[in-house]
PDB file of C-alpha atoms in Angstrom:
ATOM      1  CA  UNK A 121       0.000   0.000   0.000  1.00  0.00           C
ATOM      2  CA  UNK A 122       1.814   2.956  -1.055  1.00  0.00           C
ATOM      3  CA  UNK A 123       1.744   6.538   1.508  1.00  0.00           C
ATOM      4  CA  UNK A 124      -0.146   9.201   0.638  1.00  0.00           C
ATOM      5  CA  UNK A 125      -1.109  12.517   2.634  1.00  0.00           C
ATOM      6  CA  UNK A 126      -4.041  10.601   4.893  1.00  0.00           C
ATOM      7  CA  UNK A 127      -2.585   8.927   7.393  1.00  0.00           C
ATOM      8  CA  UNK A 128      -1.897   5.141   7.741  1.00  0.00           C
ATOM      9  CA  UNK A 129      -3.263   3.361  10.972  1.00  0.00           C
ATOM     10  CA  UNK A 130      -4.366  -0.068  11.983  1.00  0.00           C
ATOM     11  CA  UNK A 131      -7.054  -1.481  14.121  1.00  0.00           C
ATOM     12  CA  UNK A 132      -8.140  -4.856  15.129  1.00  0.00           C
ATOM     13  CA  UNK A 133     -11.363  -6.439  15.734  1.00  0.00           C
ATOM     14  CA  UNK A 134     -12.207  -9.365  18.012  1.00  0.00           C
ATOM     15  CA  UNK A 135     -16.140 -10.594  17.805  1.00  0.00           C
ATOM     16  CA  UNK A 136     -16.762 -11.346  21.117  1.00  0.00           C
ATOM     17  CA  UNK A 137     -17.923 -15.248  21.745  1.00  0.00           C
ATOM     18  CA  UNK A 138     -18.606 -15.173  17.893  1.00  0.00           C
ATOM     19  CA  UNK A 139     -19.979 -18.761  17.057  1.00  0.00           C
ATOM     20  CA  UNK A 140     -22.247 -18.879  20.460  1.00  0.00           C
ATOM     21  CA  UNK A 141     -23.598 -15.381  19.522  1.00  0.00           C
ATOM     22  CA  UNK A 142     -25.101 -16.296  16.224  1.00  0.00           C
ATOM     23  CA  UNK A 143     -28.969 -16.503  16.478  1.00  0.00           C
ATOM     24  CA  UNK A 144     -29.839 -19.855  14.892  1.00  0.00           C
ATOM     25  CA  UNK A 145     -33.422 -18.394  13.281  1.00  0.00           C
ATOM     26  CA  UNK A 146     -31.557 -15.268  11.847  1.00  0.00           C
ATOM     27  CA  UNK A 147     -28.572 -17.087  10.310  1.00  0.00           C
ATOM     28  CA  UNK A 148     -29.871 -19.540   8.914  1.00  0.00           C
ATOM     29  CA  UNK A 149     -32.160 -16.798   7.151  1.00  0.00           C
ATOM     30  CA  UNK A 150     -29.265 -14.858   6.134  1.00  0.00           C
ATOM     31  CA  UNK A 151     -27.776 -18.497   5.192  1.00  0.00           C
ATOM     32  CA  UNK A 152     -30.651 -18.666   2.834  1.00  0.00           C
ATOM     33  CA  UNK A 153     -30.507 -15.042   1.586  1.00  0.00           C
ATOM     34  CA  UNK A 154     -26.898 -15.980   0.710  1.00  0.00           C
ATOM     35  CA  UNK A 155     -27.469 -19.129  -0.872  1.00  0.00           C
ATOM     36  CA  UNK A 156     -30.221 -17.936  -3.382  1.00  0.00           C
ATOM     37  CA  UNK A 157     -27.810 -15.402  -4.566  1.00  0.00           C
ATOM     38  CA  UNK A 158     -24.830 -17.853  -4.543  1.00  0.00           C
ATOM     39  CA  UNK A 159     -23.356 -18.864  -7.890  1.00  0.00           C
ATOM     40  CA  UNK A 160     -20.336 -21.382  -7.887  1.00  0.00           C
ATOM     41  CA  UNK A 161     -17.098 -21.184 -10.190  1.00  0.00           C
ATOM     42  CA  UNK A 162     -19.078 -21.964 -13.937  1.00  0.00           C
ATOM     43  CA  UNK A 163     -21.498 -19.400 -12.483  1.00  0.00           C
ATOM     44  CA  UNK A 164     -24.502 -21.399 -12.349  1.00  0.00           C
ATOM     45  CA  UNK A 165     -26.915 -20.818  -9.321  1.00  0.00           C
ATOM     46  CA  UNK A 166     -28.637 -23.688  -6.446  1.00  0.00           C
ATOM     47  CA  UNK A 167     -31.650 -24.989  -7.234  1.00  0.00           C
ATOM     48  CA  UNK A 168     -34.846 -23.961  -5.047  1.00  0.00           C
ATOM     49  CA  UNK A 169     -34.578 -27.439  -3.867  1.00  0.00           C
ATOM     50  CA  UNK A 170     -31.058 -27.234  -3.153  1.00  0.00           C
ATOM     51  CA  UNK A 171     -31.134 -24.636  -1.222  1.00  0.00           C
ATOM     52  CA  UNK A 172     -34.443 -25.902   0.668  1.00  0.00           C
ATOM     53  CA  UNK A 173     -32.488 -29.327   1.278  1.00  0.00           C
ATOM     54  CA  UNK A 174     -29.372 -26.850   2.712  1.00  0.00           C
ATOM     55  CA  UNK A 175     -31.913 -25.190   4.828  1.00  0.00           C
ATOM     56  CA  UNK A 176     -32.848 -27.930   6.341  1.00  0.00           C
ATOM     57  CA  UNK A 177     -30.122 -29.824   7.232  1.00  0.00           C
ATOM     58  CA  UNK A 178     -29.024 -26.480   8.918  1.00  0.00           C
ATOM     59  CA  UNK A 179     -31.797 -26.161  10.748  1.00  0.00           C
ATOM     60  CA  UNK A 180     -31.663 -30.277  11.598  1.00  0.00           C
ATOM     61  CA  UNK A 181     -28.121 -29.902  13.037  1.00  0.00           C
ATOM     62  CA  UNK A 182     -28.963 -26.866  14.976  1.00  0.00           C
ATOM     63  CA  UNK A 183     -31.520 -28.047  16.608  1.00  0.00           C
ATOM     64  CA  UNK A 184     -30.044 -31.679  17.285  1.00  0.00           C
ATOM     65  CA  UNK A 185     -27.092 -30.347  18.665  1.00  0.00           C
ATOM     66  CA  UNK A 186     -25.806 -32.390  22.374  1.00  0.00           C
ATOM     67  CA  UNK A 187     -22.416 -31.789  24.124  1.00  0.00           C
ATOM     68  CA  UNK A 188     -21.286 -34.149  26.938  1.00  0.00           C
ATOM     69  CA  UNK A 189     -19.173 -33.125  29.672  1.00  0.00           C
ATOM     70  CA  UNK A 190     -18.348 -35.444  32.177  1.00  0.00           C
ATOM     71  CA  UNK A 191     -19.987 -38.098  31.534  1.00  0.00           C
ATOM     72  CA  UNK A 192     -23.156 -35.616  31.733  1.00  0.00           C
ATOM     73  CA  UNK A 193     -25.463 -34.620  28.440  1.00  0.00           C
ATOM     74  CA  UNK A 194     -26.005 -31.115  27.760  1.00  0.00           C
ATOM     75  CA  UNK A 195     -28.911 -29.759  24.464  1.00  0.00           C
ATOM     76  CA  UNK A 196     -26.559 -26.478  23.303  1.00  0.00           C
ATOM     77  CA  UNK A 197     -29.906 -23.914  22.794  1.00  0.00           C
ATOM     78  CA  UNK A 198     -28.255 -20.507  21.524  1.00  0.00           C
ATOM     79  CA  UNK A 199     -25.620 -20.066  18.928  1.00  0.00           C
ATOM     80  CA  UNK A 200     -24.042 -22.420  16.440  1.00  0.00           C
ATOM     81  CA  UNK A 201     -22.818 -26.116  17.280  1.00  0.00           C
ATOM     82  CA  UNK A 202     -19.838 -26.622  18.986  1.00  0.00           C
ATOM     83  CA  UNK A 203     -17.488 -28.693  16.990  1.00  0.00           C
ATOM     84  CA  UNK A 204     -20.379 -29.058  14.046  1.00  0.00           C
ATOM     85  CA  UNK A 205     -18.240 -28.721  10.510  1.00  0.00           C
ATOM     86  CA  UNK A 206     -21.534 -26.137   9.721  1.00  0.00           C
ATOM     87  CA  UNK A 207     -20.479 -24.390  11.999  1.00  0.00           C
ATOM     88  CA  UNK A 208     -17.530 -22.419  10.717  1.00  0.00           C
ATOM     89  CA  UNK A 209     -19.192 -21.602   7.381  1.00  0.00           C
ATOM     90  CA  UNK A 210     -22.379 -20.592   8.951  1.00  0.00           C
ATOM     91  CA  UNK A 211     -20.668 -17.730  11.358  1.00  0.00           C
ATOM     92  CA  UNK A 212     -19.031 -16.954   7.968  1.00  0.00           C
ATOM     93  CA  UNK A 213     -21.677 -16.363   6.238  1.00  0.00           C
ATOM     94  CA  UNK A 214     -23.288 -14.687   8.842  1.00  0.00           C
ATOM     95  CA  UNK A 215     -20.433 -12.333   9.850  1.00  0.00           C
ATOM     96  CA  UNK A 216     -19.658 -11.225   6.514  1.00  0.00           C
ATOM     97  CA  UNK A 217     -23.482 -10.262   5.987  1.00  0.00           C
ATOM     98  CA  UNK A 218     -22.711  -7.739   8.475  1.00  0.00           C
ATOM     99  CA  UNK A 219     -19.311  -6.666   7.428  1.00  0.00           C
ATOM    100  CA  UNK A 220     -20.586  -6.451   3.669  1.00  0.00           C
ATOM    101  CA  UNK A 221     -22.994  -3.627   4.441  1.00  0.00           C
ATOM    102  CA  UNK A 222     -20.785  -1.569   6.885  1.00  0.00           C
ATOM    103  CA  UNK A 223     -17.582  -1.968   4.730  1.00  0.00           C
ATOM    104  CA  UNK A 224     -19.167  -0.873   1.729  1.00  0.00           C
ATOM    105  CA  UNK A 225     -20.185   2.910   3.267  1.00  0.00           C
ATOM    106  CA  UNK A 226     -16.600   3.232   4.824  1.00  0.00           C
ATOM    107  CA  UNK A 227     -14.949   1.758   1.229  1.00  0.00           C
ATOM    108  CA  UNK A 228     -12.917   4.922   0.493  1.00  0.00           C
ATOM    109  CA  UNK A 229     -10.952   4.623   3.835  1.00  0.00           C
ATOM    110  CA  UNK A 230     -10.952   0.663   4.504  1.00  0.00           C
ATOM    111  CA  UNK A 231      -7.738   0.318   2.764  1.00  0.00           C
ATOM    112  CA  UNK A 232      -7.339  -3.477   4.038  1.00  0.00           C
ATOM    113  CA  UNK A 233     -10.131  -5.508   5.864  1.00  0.00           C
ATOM    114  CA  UNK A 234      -9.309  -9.288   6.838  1.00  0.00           C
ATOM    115  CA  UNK A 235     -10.757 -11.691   9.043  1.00  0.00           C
ATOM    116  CA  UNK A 236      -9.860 -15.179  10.331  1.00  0.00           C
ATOM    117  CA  UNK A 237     -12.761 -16.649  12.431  1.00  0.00           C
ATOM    118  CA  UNK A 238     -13.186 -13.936  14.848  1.00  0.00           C
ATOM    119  CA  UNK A 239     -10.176 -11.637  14.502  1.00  0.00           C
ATOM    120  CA  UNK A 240      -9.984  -9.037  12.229  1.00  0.00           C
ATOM    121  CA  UNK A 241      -7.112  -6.824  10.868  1.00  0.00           C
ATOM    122  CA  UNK A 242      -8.051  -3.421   8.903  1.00  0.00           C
ATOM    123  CA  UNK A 243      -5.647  -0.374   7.136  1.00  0.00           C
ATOM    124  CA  UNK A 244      -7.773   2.348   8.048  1.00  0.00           C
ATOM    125  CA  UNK A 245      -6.530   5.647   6.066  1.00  0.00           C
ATOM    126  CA  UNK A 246      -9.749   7.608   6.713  1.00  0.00           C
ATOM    127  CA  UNK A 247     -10.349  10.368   9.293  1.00  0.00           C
ATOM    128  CA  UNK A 248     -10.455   9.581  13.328  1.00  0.00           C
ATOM    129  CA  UNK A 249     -13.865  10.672  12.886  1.00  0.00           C
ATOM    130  CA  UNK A 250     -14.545   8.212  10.286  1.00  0.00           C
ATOM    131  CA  UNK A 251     -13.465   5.363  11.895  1.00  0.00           C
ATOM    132  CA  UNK A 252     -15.395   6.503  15.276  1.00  0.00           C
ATOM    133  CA  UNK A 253     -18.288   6.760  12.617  1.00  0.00           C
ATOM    134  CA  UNK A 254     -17.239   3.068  10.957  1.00  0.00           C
ATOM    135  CA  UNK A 255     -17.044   1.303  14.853  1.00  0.00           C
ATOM    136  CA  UNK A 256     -20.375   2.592  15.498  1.00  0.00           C
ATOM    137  CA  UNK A 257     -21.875   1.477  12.507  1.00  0.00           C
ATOM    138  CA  UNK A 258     -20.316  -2.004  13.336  1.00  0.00           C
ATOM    139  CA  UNK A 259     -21.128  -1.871  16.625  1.00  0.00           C
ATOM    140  CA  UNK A 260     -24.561  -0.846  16.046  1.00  0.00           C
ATOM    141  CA  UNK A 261     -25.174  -3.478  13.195  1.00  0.00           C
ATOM    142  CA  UNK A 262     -23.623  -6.398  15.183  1.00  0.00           C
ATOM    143  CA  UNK A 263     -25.908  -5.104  18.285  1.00  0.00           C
ATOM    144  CA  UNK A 264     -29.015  -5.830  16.213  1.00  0.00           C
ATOM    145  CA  UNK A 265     -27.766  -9.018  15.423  1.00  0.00           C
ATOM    146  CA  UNK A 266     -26.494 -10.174  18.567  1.00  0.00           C
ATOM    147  CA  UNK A 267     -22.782  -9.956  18.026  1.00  0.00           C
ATOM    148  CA  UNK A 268     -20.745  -7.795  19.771  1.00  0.00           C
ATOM    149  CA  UNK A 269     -16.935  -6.194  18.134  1.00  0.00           C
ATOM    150  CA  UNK A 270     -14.436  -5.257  20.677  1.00  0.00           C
ATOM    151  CA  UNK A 271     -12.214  -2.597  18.209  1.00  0.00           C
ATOM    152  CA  UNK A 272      -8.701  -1.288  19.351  1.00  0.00           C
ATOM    153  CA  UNK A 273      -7.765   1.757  18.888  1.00  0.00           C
ATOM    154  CA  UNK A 274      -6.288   3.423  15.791  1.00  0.00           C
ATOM    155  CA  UNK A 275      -2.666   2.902  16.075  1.00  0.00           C
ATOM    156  CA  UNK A 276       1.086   2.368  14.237  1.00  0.00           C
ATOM    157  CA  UNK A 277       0.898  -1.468  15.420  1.00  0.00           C
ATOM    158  CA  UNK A 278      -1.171  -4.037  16.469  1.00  0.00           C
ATOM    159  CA  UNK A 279      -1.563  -7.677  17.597  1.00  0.00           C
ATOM    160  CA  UNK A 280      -3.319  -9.880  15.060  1.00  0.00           C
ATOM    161  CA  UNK A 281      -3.537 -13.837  15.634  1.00  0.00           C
ATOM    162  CA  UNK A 282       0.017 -14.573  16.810  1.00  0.00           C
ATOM    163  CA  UNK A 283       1.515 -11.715  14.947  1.00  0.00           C
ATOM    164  CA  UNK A 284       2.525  -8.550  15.573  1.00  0.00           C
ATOM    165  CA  UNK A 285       1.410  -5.987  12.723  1.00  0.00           C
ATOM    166  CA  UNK A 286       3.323  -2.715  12.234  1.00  0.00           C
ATOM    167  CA  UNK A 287       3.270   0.360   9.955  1.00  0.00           C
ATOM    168  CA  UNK A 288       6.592   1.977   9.526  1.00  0.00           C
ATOM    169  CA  UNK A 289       7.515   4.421   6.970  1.00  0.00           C
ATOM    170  CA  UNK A 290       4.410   3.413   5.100  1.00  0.00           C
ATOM    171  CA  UNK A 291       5.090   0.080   4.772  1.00  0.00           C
ATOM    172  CA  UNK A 292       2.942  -2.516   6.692  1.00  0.00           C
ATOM    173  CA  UNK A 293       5.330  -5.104   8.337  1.00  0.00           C
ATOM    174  CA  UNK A 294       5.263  -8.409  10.865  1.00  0.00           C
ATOM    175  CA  UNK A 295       7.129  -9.551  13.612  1.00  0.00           C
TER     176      UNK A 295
END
């Protein structure tokens, strides 16, 4: 990313208990939402039924979904699955509906914007105010959806996953 006059910073995201915060009901609506729009690689879109047999499994495994602990049995009510292989793509799915929206008003100064699970790393070269606007659009969005962001500050470095992130003499670096 090359320096210009606005200011480089970073910030991080974590989405607080992400995959117990997802409301089952609402994503697996906005699972449907994204499947009826969904076209794969020769661009050729799911069948109604398709996506009616994806809806239901969804809403099978969600609903059937037991932990033990301890030799006791436990029925998981809110959020997705622990340890379900839907689960992952379904707080995808679900997350990014969010993100999507929000990103797309604060495009101009979202230089960067990646996520792994439930930690995100973002180039912000926008305004303070801007990004005090952007964290309260987030914040706000997640709110109605049940998800909460924790944001860091705007700053020269930050921690993302196991690495620290840096921004020195405009170029981003790790270590």
């Amino acid at each position: 990313i090359e320096q210009t006059p606005r200011s480089i910073k970073l910030f991080s995201v974590d989405i607080k208990n992400m995959y117990t915060s997802i409301p089952l009901e609402r994503g697996t609506n906005v699972l449907v939402e994204f499947l009826r729009a969904y076209k794969n690689i020769n661009g050729e879109k799911l069948t109604p039924d398709q996506v009616i047999s994806i809806e239901s499994a969804t809403k099978c495994c969600s609903r059937s979904n037991f932990i033990t602990d301890k030799g006791r049995y436990y029925k998981q009510i809110k959020g997705t699955p622990m340890g379900a292989r839907m689960s992952q793509p379904f707080a995808n799915i679900f997350i990014q509906n969010i993100e999507d929206k929000i990103n797309e008003e604060f495009k101009d100064a979202i230089k960067l914007y990646k996520r792994m699970q439930d930690d995100v790393i973002c180039v912000w070269q926008g305004t303070v105010q801007e990004f005090q606007d952007y964290k309260e659009s987030m914040s706000k969005r997640g709110e109605e959806e049940g998800i909460t962001f924790v944001f860091s500050e705007l700053k020269d470095e930050v921690e993302y996953l196991d690495l620290k992130v840096s921004i020195h003499e405009g170029k981003i670096q790790t270590g």
